[in-house]
Short mmCIF file of C-alpha atoms in Angstrom, two decimals:
data_model
loop_
_atom_site.label_atom_id
_atom_site.label_comp_id
_atom_site.label_asym_id
_atom_site.label_seq_id
_atom_site.Cartn_x
_atom_site.Cartn_y
_atom_site.Cartn_z
CA MET A 15 18.24 -0.74 19.27
CA LYS A 16 16.78 2.56 20.38
CA ASN A 17 14.67 2.67 17.21
CA THR A 18 13.54 -0.88 17.88
CA ALA A 19 12.35 0.08 21.35
CA VAL A 20 10.40 2.98 19.88
CA ILE A 21 8.56 0.90 17.30
CA LEU A 22 7.86 -1.91 19.75
CA THR A 23 6.42 0.59 22.21
CA ALA A 24 4.23 2.02 19.46
CA GLY A 25 3.22 -1.48 18.51
CA LEU A 26 2.04 -2.27 22.01
CA THR A 27 0.07 0.98 22.01
CA LEU A 28 -1.64 0.29 18.69
CA SER A 29 -2.30 -3.36 19.51
CA ALA A 30 -3.84 -2.54 22.87
CA PRO A 31 -7.34 -3.30 21.52
CA LEU A 32 -6.23 -6.89 20.92
CA LEU A 33 -5.13 -7.26 24.53
CA ALA A 34 -7.99 -5.39 26.13
CA ALA A 35 -10.67 -7.01 24.01
CA SER A 36 -10.08 -10.43 25.54
CA THR A 37 -11.05 -9.30 29.02
CA GLU A 38 -14.59 -8.92 30.32
CA PRO A 39 -16.22 -7.05 31.85
CA PHE A 40 -14.73 -3.94 30.18
CA SER A 41 -13.39 -1.15 32.33
CA ARG A 42 -14.33 2.44 31.51
CA GLU A 43 -10.89 2.98 29.99
CA GLN A 44 -11.20 -0.15 27.85
CA LYS A 45 -14.63 0.91 26.60
CA ALA A 46 -13.19 4.24 25.50
CA LEU A 47 -10.26 2.53 23.82
CA LEU A 48 -12.31 -0.14 22.08
CA GLY A 49 -15.36 1.89 21.13
CA SER A 50 -18.47 -0.27 21.41
CA GLU A 51 -18.53 -2.57 24.44
CA SER A 52 -20.74 -5.10 22.69
CA ASN A 53 -18.73 -5.28 19.46
CA PRO A 54 -15.08 -4.22 19.63
CA GLY A 55 -14.40 -6.00 16.32
CA THR A 56 -12.22 -8.92 15.29
CA VAL A 57 -8.75 -10.00 16.36
CA ASN A 58 -6.61 -12.01 13.96
CA PHE A 59 -3.45 -14.07 14.28
CA TYR A 60 -1.41 -15.20 11.27
CA LEU A 61 1.57 -17.57 11.23
CA GLU A 62 3.51 -18.62 8.16
CA ASN A 63 6.52 -20.92 8.30
CA ASP A 64 8.31 -23.20 5.88
CA LEU A 65 8.82 -25.82 8.59
CA PHE A 66 5.28 -26.89 7.62
CA ALA A 67 6.86 -27.86 4.29
CA ASP A 68 9.92 -29.45 5.97
CA THR A 69 12.34 -26.73 4.80
CA ASP A 70 14.10 -23.81 6.47
CA GLN A 71 15.11 -21.24 3.85
CA GLN A 72 13.96 -18.39 1.59
CA TYR A 73 10.82 -16.81 3.11
CA THR A 74 11.18 -18.81 6.28
CA SER A 75 8.77 -17.21 8.74
CA GLY A 76 6.09 -14.57 9.09
CA ILE A 77 3.86 -13.61 11.99
CA ARG A 78 1.20 -10.93 12.30
CA PHE A 79 -1.35 -9.79 14.87
CA SER A 80 -4.15 -7.51 13.75
CA TRP A 81 -7.35 -5.90 14.92
CA THR A 82 -10.22 -5.17 12.53
CA SER A 83 -12.87 -2.74 13.69
CA PRO A 84 -16.60 -3.55 13.46
CA ASP A 85 -18.43 -2.16 10.42
CA LEU A 86 -18.40 1.64 10.69
CA THR A 87 -20.51 4.42 9.23
CA SER A 88 -17.69 6.96 9.61
CA TYR A 89 -13.93 6.99 10.25
CA LEU A 90 -14.33 10.23 12.20
CA ASP A 91 -17.49 10.03 14.31
CA ASP A 92 -18.51 6.40 14.73
CA LYS A 93 -18.37 5.65 18.47
CA ARG A 94 -17.50 2.02 17.75
CA LEU A 95 -14.09 3.22 16.59
CA PRO A 96 -11.43 3.56 19.31
CA VAL A 97 -10.84 7.07 20.63
CA TRP A 98 -7.18 7.07 19.54
CA ALA A 99 -8.18 6.04 16.00
CA ARG A 100 -10.79 8.80 15.67
CA ARG A 101 -8.25 11.34 16.85
CA TYR A 102 -5.63 10.04 14.40
CA ASN A 103 -8.09 10.09 11.50
CA ARG A 104 -9.08 13.67 12.31
CA TYR A 105 -5.40 14.60 12.46
CA ILE A 106 -4.67 13.32 8.95
CA THR A 107 -7.97 14.47 7.40
CA ALA A 108 -7.05 18.15 6.99
CA PRO A 109 -3.61 17.84 5.34
CA LEU A 110 -4.46 14.81 3.19
CA GLY A 111 -8.11 15.55 2.41
CA LEU A 112 -9.23 12.04 3.37
CA PHE A 113 -12.52 10.64 4.65
CA ASP A 114 -15.27 12.57 2.93
CA ASP A 115 -17.65 10.74 5.25
CA THR A 116 -21.08 9.41 4.40
CA PRO A 117 -22.60 11.62 1.74
CA PRO A 118 -26.22 10.50 1.17
CA LYS A 119 -25.50 8.82 -2.18
CA GLN A 120 -22.88 6.61 -0.48
CA ALA A 121 -24.91 5.68 2.57
CA GLU A 122 -24.51 1.97 1.79
CA ILE A 123 -20.73 2.13 2.15
CA VAL A 124 -19.36 0.35 5.21
CA ARG A 125 -15.92 1.07 6.62
CA ASN A 126 -13.37 -0.88 8.67
CA LEU A 127 -10.12 0.16 10.28
CA VAL A 128 -7.30 -2.41 10.56
CA VAL A 129 -4.21 -2.14 12.78
CA THR A 130 -1.39 -4.68 12.42
CA LEU A 131 1.91 -5.60 14.06
CA GLY A 132 4.06 -8.11 12.19
CA GLN A 133 7.48 -9.56 11.50
CA GLN A 134 8.92 -11.46 8.53
CA MET A 135 12.31 -13.10 8.00
CA PHE A 136 14.27 -14.41 5.03
CA THR A 137 17.35 -16.68 4.96
CA PRO A 138 19.52 -18.50 2.41
CA LYS A 139 19.60 -22.30 2.23
CA ASP A 140 23.01 -22.98 3.82
CA ASN A 141 22.58 -22.41 7.56
CA LYS A 142 26.26 -23.08 8.43
CA ARG A 143 27.92 -20.71 5.96
CA THR A 144 29.30 -17.58 7.68
CA THR A 145 30.23 -15.70 4.49
CA VAL A 146 27.96 -14.26 1.81
CA ASP A 147 26.77 -16.75 -0.79
CA PRO A 148 26.60 -14.73 -4.05
CA ASP A 149 24.14 -17.23 -5.53
CA ASP A 150 21.63 -17.12 -2.68
CA ARG A 151 19.41 -14.45 -1.19
CA PRO A 152 20.48 -12.13 1.66
CA TYR A 153 19.57 -12.64 5.29
CA ALA A 154 16.84 -10.12 6.07
CA GLY A 155 14.19 -9.25 8.64
CA TRP A 156 11.26 -6.81 8.65
CA LEU A 157 9.42 -5.60 11.78
CA TYR A 158 6.49 -3.32 11.03
CA LEU A 159 3.34 -1.58 12.13
CA GLY A 160 0.46 -1.11 9.74
CA MET A 161 -2.77 0.83 9.56
CA GLY A 162 -5.34 0.09 6.91
CA TYR A 163 -8.74 1.35 5.79
CA HIS A 164 -11.41 -0.76 4.08
CA LEU A 165 -14.39 0.57 2.11
CA LYS A 166 -17.03 -2.08 1.33
CA HIS A 167 -19.87 -1.50 -1.10
CA LYS A 168 -22.05 -4.39 -2.24
CA GLN A 169 -19.64 -7.10 -3.48
CA GLN A 170 -16.61 -4.81 -3.61
CA MET A 171 -13.96 -3.92 -1.02
CA ASP A 172 -11.19 -1.34 -1.46
CA SER A 173 -8.22 -1.43 0.92
CA ALA A 174 -5.56 1.22 1.51
CA ILE A 175 -2.74 0.22 3.86
CA MET A 176 0.43 1.86 5.12
CA ASN A 177 3.17 -0.27 6.69
CA ILE A 178 6.14 1.35 8.39
CA GLY A 179 8.93 -0.46 10.19
CA LEU A 180 12.57 -1.48 10.42
CA ILE A 181 14.67 -3.71 8.18
CA GLY A 182 17.99 -5.14 9.35
CA PRO A 183 19.29 -6.08 12.83
CA ALA A 184 16.74 -3.70 14.41
CA SER A 185 13.96 -6.00 13.14
CA LEU A 186 15.03 -8.60 15.74
CA ALA A 187 14.64 -11.34 13.13
CA LYS A 188 17.84 -13.11 14.22
CA GLU A 189 16.77 -13.07 17.87
CA ALA A 190 13.29 -14.34 17.00
CA GLN A 191 14.62 -17.20 14.86
CA ASP A 192 17.27 -18.17 17.45
CA LEU A 193 14.60 -18.31 20.16
CA VAL A 194 12.36 -20.61 18.12
CA HIS A 195 15.28 -22.83 17.12
CA ASP A 196 16.42 -23.06 20.75
CA VAL A 197 12.96 -24.11 21.89
CA ARG A 198 12.62 -26.70 19.13
CA GLY A 199 16.22 -27.95 19.29
CA ILE A 200 16.97 -26.92 15.68
CA GLU A 201 20.40 -25.83 14.46
CA LYS A 202 20.80 -22.06 14.28
CA PHE A 203 21.77 -20.10 11.19
CA ASP A 204 25.36 -18.85 11.43
CA GLY A 205 25.28 -16.14 8.75
CA TRP A 206 23.07 -13.47 10.31
CA ASP A 207 26.07 -11.10 10.52
CA ASN A 208 25.63 -10.69 6.76
CA GLN A 209 22.01 -9.55 6.93
CA LEU A 210 20.78 -6.32 5.35
CA ASN A 211 21.72 -3.10 7.12
CA ASN A 212 19.28 -1.15 9.27
CA GLU A 213 16.86 0.85 7.15
CA LEU A 214 13.49 2.47 7.73
CA GLY A 215 10.94 0.67 5.58
CA LEU A 216 7.78 2.20 4.11
CA GLN A 217 5.11 0.42 2.07
CA LEU A 218 1.89 1.89 0.70
CA VAL A 219 -0.59 -0.66 -0.61
CA TYR A 220 -3.89 -0.40 -2.46
CA GLU A 221 -6.01 -3.40 -3.37
CA ARG A 222 -9.53 -3.92 -4.70
CA LYS A 223 -11.45 -7.16 -4.19
CA TYR A 224 -14.63 -8.11 -6.01
CA ARG A 225 -16.75 -11.02 -4.81
CA LEU A 226 -19.09 -12.70 -7.25
CA PRO A 227 -22.48 -13.75 -5.87
CA VAL A 228 -22.67 -17.11 -4.12
CA HIS A 229 -23.95 -20.00 -6.27
CA ARG A 230 -25.78 -22.95 -4.74
CA ILE A 231 -24.79 -26.37 -6.11
CA LYS A 232 -26.96 -28.76 -4.14
CA GLY A 233 -28.55 -28.35 -0.75
CA ALA A 234 -26.28 -26.18 1.41
CA LEU A 235 -23.21 -26.76 -0.80
CA GLU A 236 -22.19 -23.52 -2.50
CA TYR A 237 -19.25 -21.71 -4.10
CA ASP A 238 -18.07 -18.21 -4.90
CA VAL A 239 -15.13 -16.45 -6.55
CA ILE A 240 -13.25 -13.42 -5.23
CA TRP A 241 -11.08 -11.43 -7.64
CA HIS A 242 -8.39 -9.01 -6.50
CA GLY A 243 -5.95 -6.55 -8.02
CA GLY A 244 -3.68 -3.90 -6.56
CA ALA A 245 -0.28 -2.32 -6.22
CA SER A 246 2.43 -1.64 -3.65
CA LEU A 247 4.78 1.36 -3.57
CA GLY A 248 7.79 1.92 -1.33
CA ASN A 249 11.36 0.96 -0.63
CA VAL A 250 10.19 -2.35 0.90
CA ALA A 251 8.31 -3.53 -2.20
CA THR A 252 7.02 -1.98 -5.40
CA TYR A 253 4.81 -4.18 -7.55
CA ILE A 254 1.42 -4.64 -9.17
CA ASN A 255 -0.55 -7.80 -8.47
CA ALA A 256 -3.73 -9.62 -9.43
CA GLY A 257 -5.38 -12.92 -8.64
CA ALA A 258 -8.47 -14.76 -7.49
CA GLU A 259 -9.80 -17.20 -4.89
CA LEU A 260 -12.34 -19.97 -5.41
CA ARG A 261 -14.24 -21.14 -2.31
CA LEU A 262 -16.38 -24.27 -2.15
CA GLY A 263 -18.22 -25.55 0.90
CA TRP A 264 -21.07 -25.10 3.33
CA SER A 265 -22.13 -21.74 4.82
CA LEU A 266 -19.47 -19.56 3.17
CA PRO A 267 -18.50 -16.59 5.34
CA ASP A 268 -19.53 -13.11 4.30
CA ASP A 269 -15.96 -11.87 4.00
CA PHE A 270 -13.45 -11.38 1.20
CA GLY A 271 -11.42 -14.55 1.39
CA THR A 272 -8.58 -16.20 3.27
CA SER A 273 -5.24 -14.80 2.16
CA SER A 274 -1.66 -15.34 3.21
CA LEU A 275 0.32 -12.54 4.83
CA ARG A 276 0.36 -10.33 1.78
CA PRO A 277 -0.72 -6.75 2.52
CA GLY A 278 -4.45 -6.27 2.10
CA GLY A 279 -5.29 -9.70 3.45
CA ASP A 280 -7.19 -8.69 6.57
CA ASN A 281 -10.90 -8.19 6.05
CA SER A 282 -14.20 -8.12 7.86
CA ALA A 283 -15.36 -10.56 10.48
CA PRO A 284 -17.17 -13.80 9.61
CA GLY A 285 -20.93 -13.42 9.75
CA SER A 286 -21.00 -9.68 9.09
CA GLN A 287 -24.02 -8.19 7.40
CA ASP A 288 -24.35 -8.78 3.67
CA LEU A 289 -24.41 -5.34 2.02
CA ARG A 290 -26.21 -6.74 -1.02
CA THR A 291 -29.37 -7.76 0.81
CA GLN A 292 -28.94 -6.27 4.30
CA GLN A 293 -29.30 -9.84 5.54
CA THR A 294 -26.73 -12.17 7.05
CA SER A 295 -25.80 -14.51 4.18
CA GLY A 296 -23.91 -17.79 4.33
CA TYR A 297 -22.40 -18.40 7.74
CA SER A 298 -23.92 -16.63 10.73
CA ARG A 299 -23.32 -16.97 14.44
CA ASP A 300 -26.69 -18.63 14.86
CA GLN A 301 -25.59 -21.52 12.62
CA ASN A 302 -22.56 -22.37 14.80
CA PHE A 303 -20.61 -24.10 12.03
CA GLY A 304 -19.32 -23.62 8.49
CA LEU A 305 -16.69 -25.40 6.43
CA HIS A 306 -15.13 -24.74 3.03
CA GLY A 307 -12.03 -25.39 0.96
CA PHE A 308 -10.31 -22.80 -1.20
CA ILE A 309 -7.76 -22.38 -3.97
CA ALA A 310 -6.17 -18.95 -4.40
CA VAL A 311 -3.68 -17.57 -6.92
CA ASP A 312 -1.75 -14.30 -6.87
CA GLY A 313 0.67 -13.02 -9.50
CA ARG A 314 3.03 -10.06 -9.05
CA TRP A 315 5.11 -7.96 -11.44
CA VAL A 316 7.90 -6.85 -9.11
CA LEU A 317 9.94 -3.70 -9.68
CA GLN A 318 11.50 -3.49 -6.21
CA ASP A 319 11.99 -6.05 -3.44
CA ILE A 320 14.41 -4.94 -0.75
CA PHE A 321 14.78 -8.51 0.49
CA LEU A 322 16.35 -9.44 -2.88
CA ASP A 323 17.63 -6.09 -4.23
CA GLY A 324 19.39 -5.20 -0.98
CA ASN A 325 19.45 -1.94 0.95
CA THR A 326 18.24 1.22 -0.76
CA PHE A 327 20.68 3.71 0.76
CA SER A 328 23.72 1.57 1.60
CA HIS A 329 25.74 -1.24 0.07
CA SER A 330 24.60 -4.76 0.89
CA HIS A 331 24.33 -8.24 -0.57
CA SER A 332 21.76 -8.65 -3.34
CA VAL A 333 20.70 -11.08 -6.06
CA ASP A 334 19.13 -10.65 -9.48
CA LYS A 335 15.40 -10.98 -8.87
CA LYS A 336 12.76 -12.29 -11.22
CA ASN A 337 10.17 -9.70 -12.12
CA LEU A 338 7.27 -12.15 -12.38
CA VAL A 339 6.43 -14.12 -9.23
CA GLY A 340 3.36 -16.22 -8.47
CA ASP A 341 1.73 -17.94 -5.49
CA VAL A 342 -0.79 -20.78 -5.41
CA SER A 343 -2.54 -21.50 -2.08
CA ILE A 344 -4.63 -24.58 -1.32
CA GLY A 345 -6.38 -24.86 2.02
CA ALA A 346 -9.49 -25.08 4.14
CA SER A 347 -11.38 -22.87 6.61
CA MET A 348 -13.64 -23.84 9.48
CA LEU A 349 -16.03 -21.48 11.24
CA ILE A 350 -17.28 -22.30 14.73
CA GLU A 351 -19.53 -19.62 16.19
CA ASP A 352 -17.29 -16.53 16.48
CA TRP A 353 -14.09 -18.29 15.37
CA LYS A 354 -12.59 -18.74 11.92
CA ILE A 355 -9.60 -21.09 11.61
CA SER A 356 -7.79 -21.58 8.31
CA TYR A 357 -4.79 -23.49 7.04
CA ALA A 358 -3.21 -23.32 3.60
CA ARG A 359 -0.16 -24.68 1.84
CA VAL A 360 1.42 -21.97 -0.32
CA PHE A 361 3.56 -22.75 -3.36
CA ARG A 362 5.73 -19.87 -4.61
CA SER A 363 7.60 -19.66 -7.91
CA LYS A 364 11.31 -18.83 -8.07
CA GLU A 365 12.05 -15.27 -6.97
CA PHE A 366 15.63 -14.80 -8.24
CA ASP A 367 17.73 -16.07 -11.13
CA THR A 368 20.10 -18.34 -9.18
CA GLN A 369 17.37 -19.91 -7.02
CA LYS A 370 17.58 -23.65 -7.58
CA GLU A 371 14.02 -24.64 -6.73
CA THR A 372 10.59 -23.23 -5.97
CA HIS A 373 9.53 -22.61 -2.39
CA SER A 374 6.64 -23.79 -0.22
CA PHE A 375 5.37 -22.90 3.23
CA GLY A 376 2.34 -23.32 5.47
CA SER A 377 -0.03 -20.55 6.52
CA ILE A 378 -2.30 -20.63 9.58
CA SER A 379 -4.79 -17.91 10.50
CA VAL A 380 -7.14 -17.67 13.48
CA SER A 381 -9.79 -14.96 13.83
CA TYR A 382 -12.18 -14.22 16.67
CA SER A 383 -15.11 -11.84 16.32
CA PHE A 384 -16.61 -10.36 19.46
#
């Protein structure tokens, strides 16, 4: 529990911009923490739960808070970046050789910093069984902090993300699920004593997104396609993935799509400047409203998944995973001034050999750009 207290304390520190950004006027300390008073960036909230699909099993819940910085010219010197972030970036620049900032030939590149705090939980189907079911997945939880860097150039965005956190009882997944079930009057799961053991989790993620130009159909109705491909490395998950998203509607936002809680999903604020034309394209804050539907697919070739393979450094329950896993998401997004609200139903293929049926869950995201 001591480790849990440490990571939660760090999480509150890193997520301070989310809390401070909602209060105006800004104090001097808040201005220093947030960077620019007029544009501290975007705050995002994600919630995924299979209760939206009337089930309570497999990937049963995920929640994430994140803060995305405004568009930056530099990770090291841009005053719109929080003081703590500039100091951290300077600290890792020397040993890692990162952030060769703004050479003249790359002046069109725009940068964003993303900080996240999240939790995910996984359970088998039988909530009353107190012993391990060899044919069903392990109980598991994952509490993590993440820091990510986006580089946007024309229609392309590259994301590099590091997630670090705790798997096992220290993730507080059991406590979080029990609290929700108590509030909603739902039966608790009795097998959490069999969950994965405590383990430090590390995940490094890279993903590239490419957005095709918007095509007008008739009047203000338009569509675009966003391709993505990437990879994850670490004891939490090791895989390569690829997919695409089709968006159709009115006043499409100038961002890189509406994803579920997969790493690399956070992106720039709605109504940001279009790097292709240096004009605000699609939705802008002056328009007040935008609406579109979307269909997204993501396929993964999975080499390692701790939530199915079990603990890396100790013995635990595990199942034989499937190496190829796919998601299909169908949903809609609405933009109202500085808000973007999205809902999607996600359909996931079977993840392990003895899984009897595919899985489905709902995904809600809410973003506010200052």
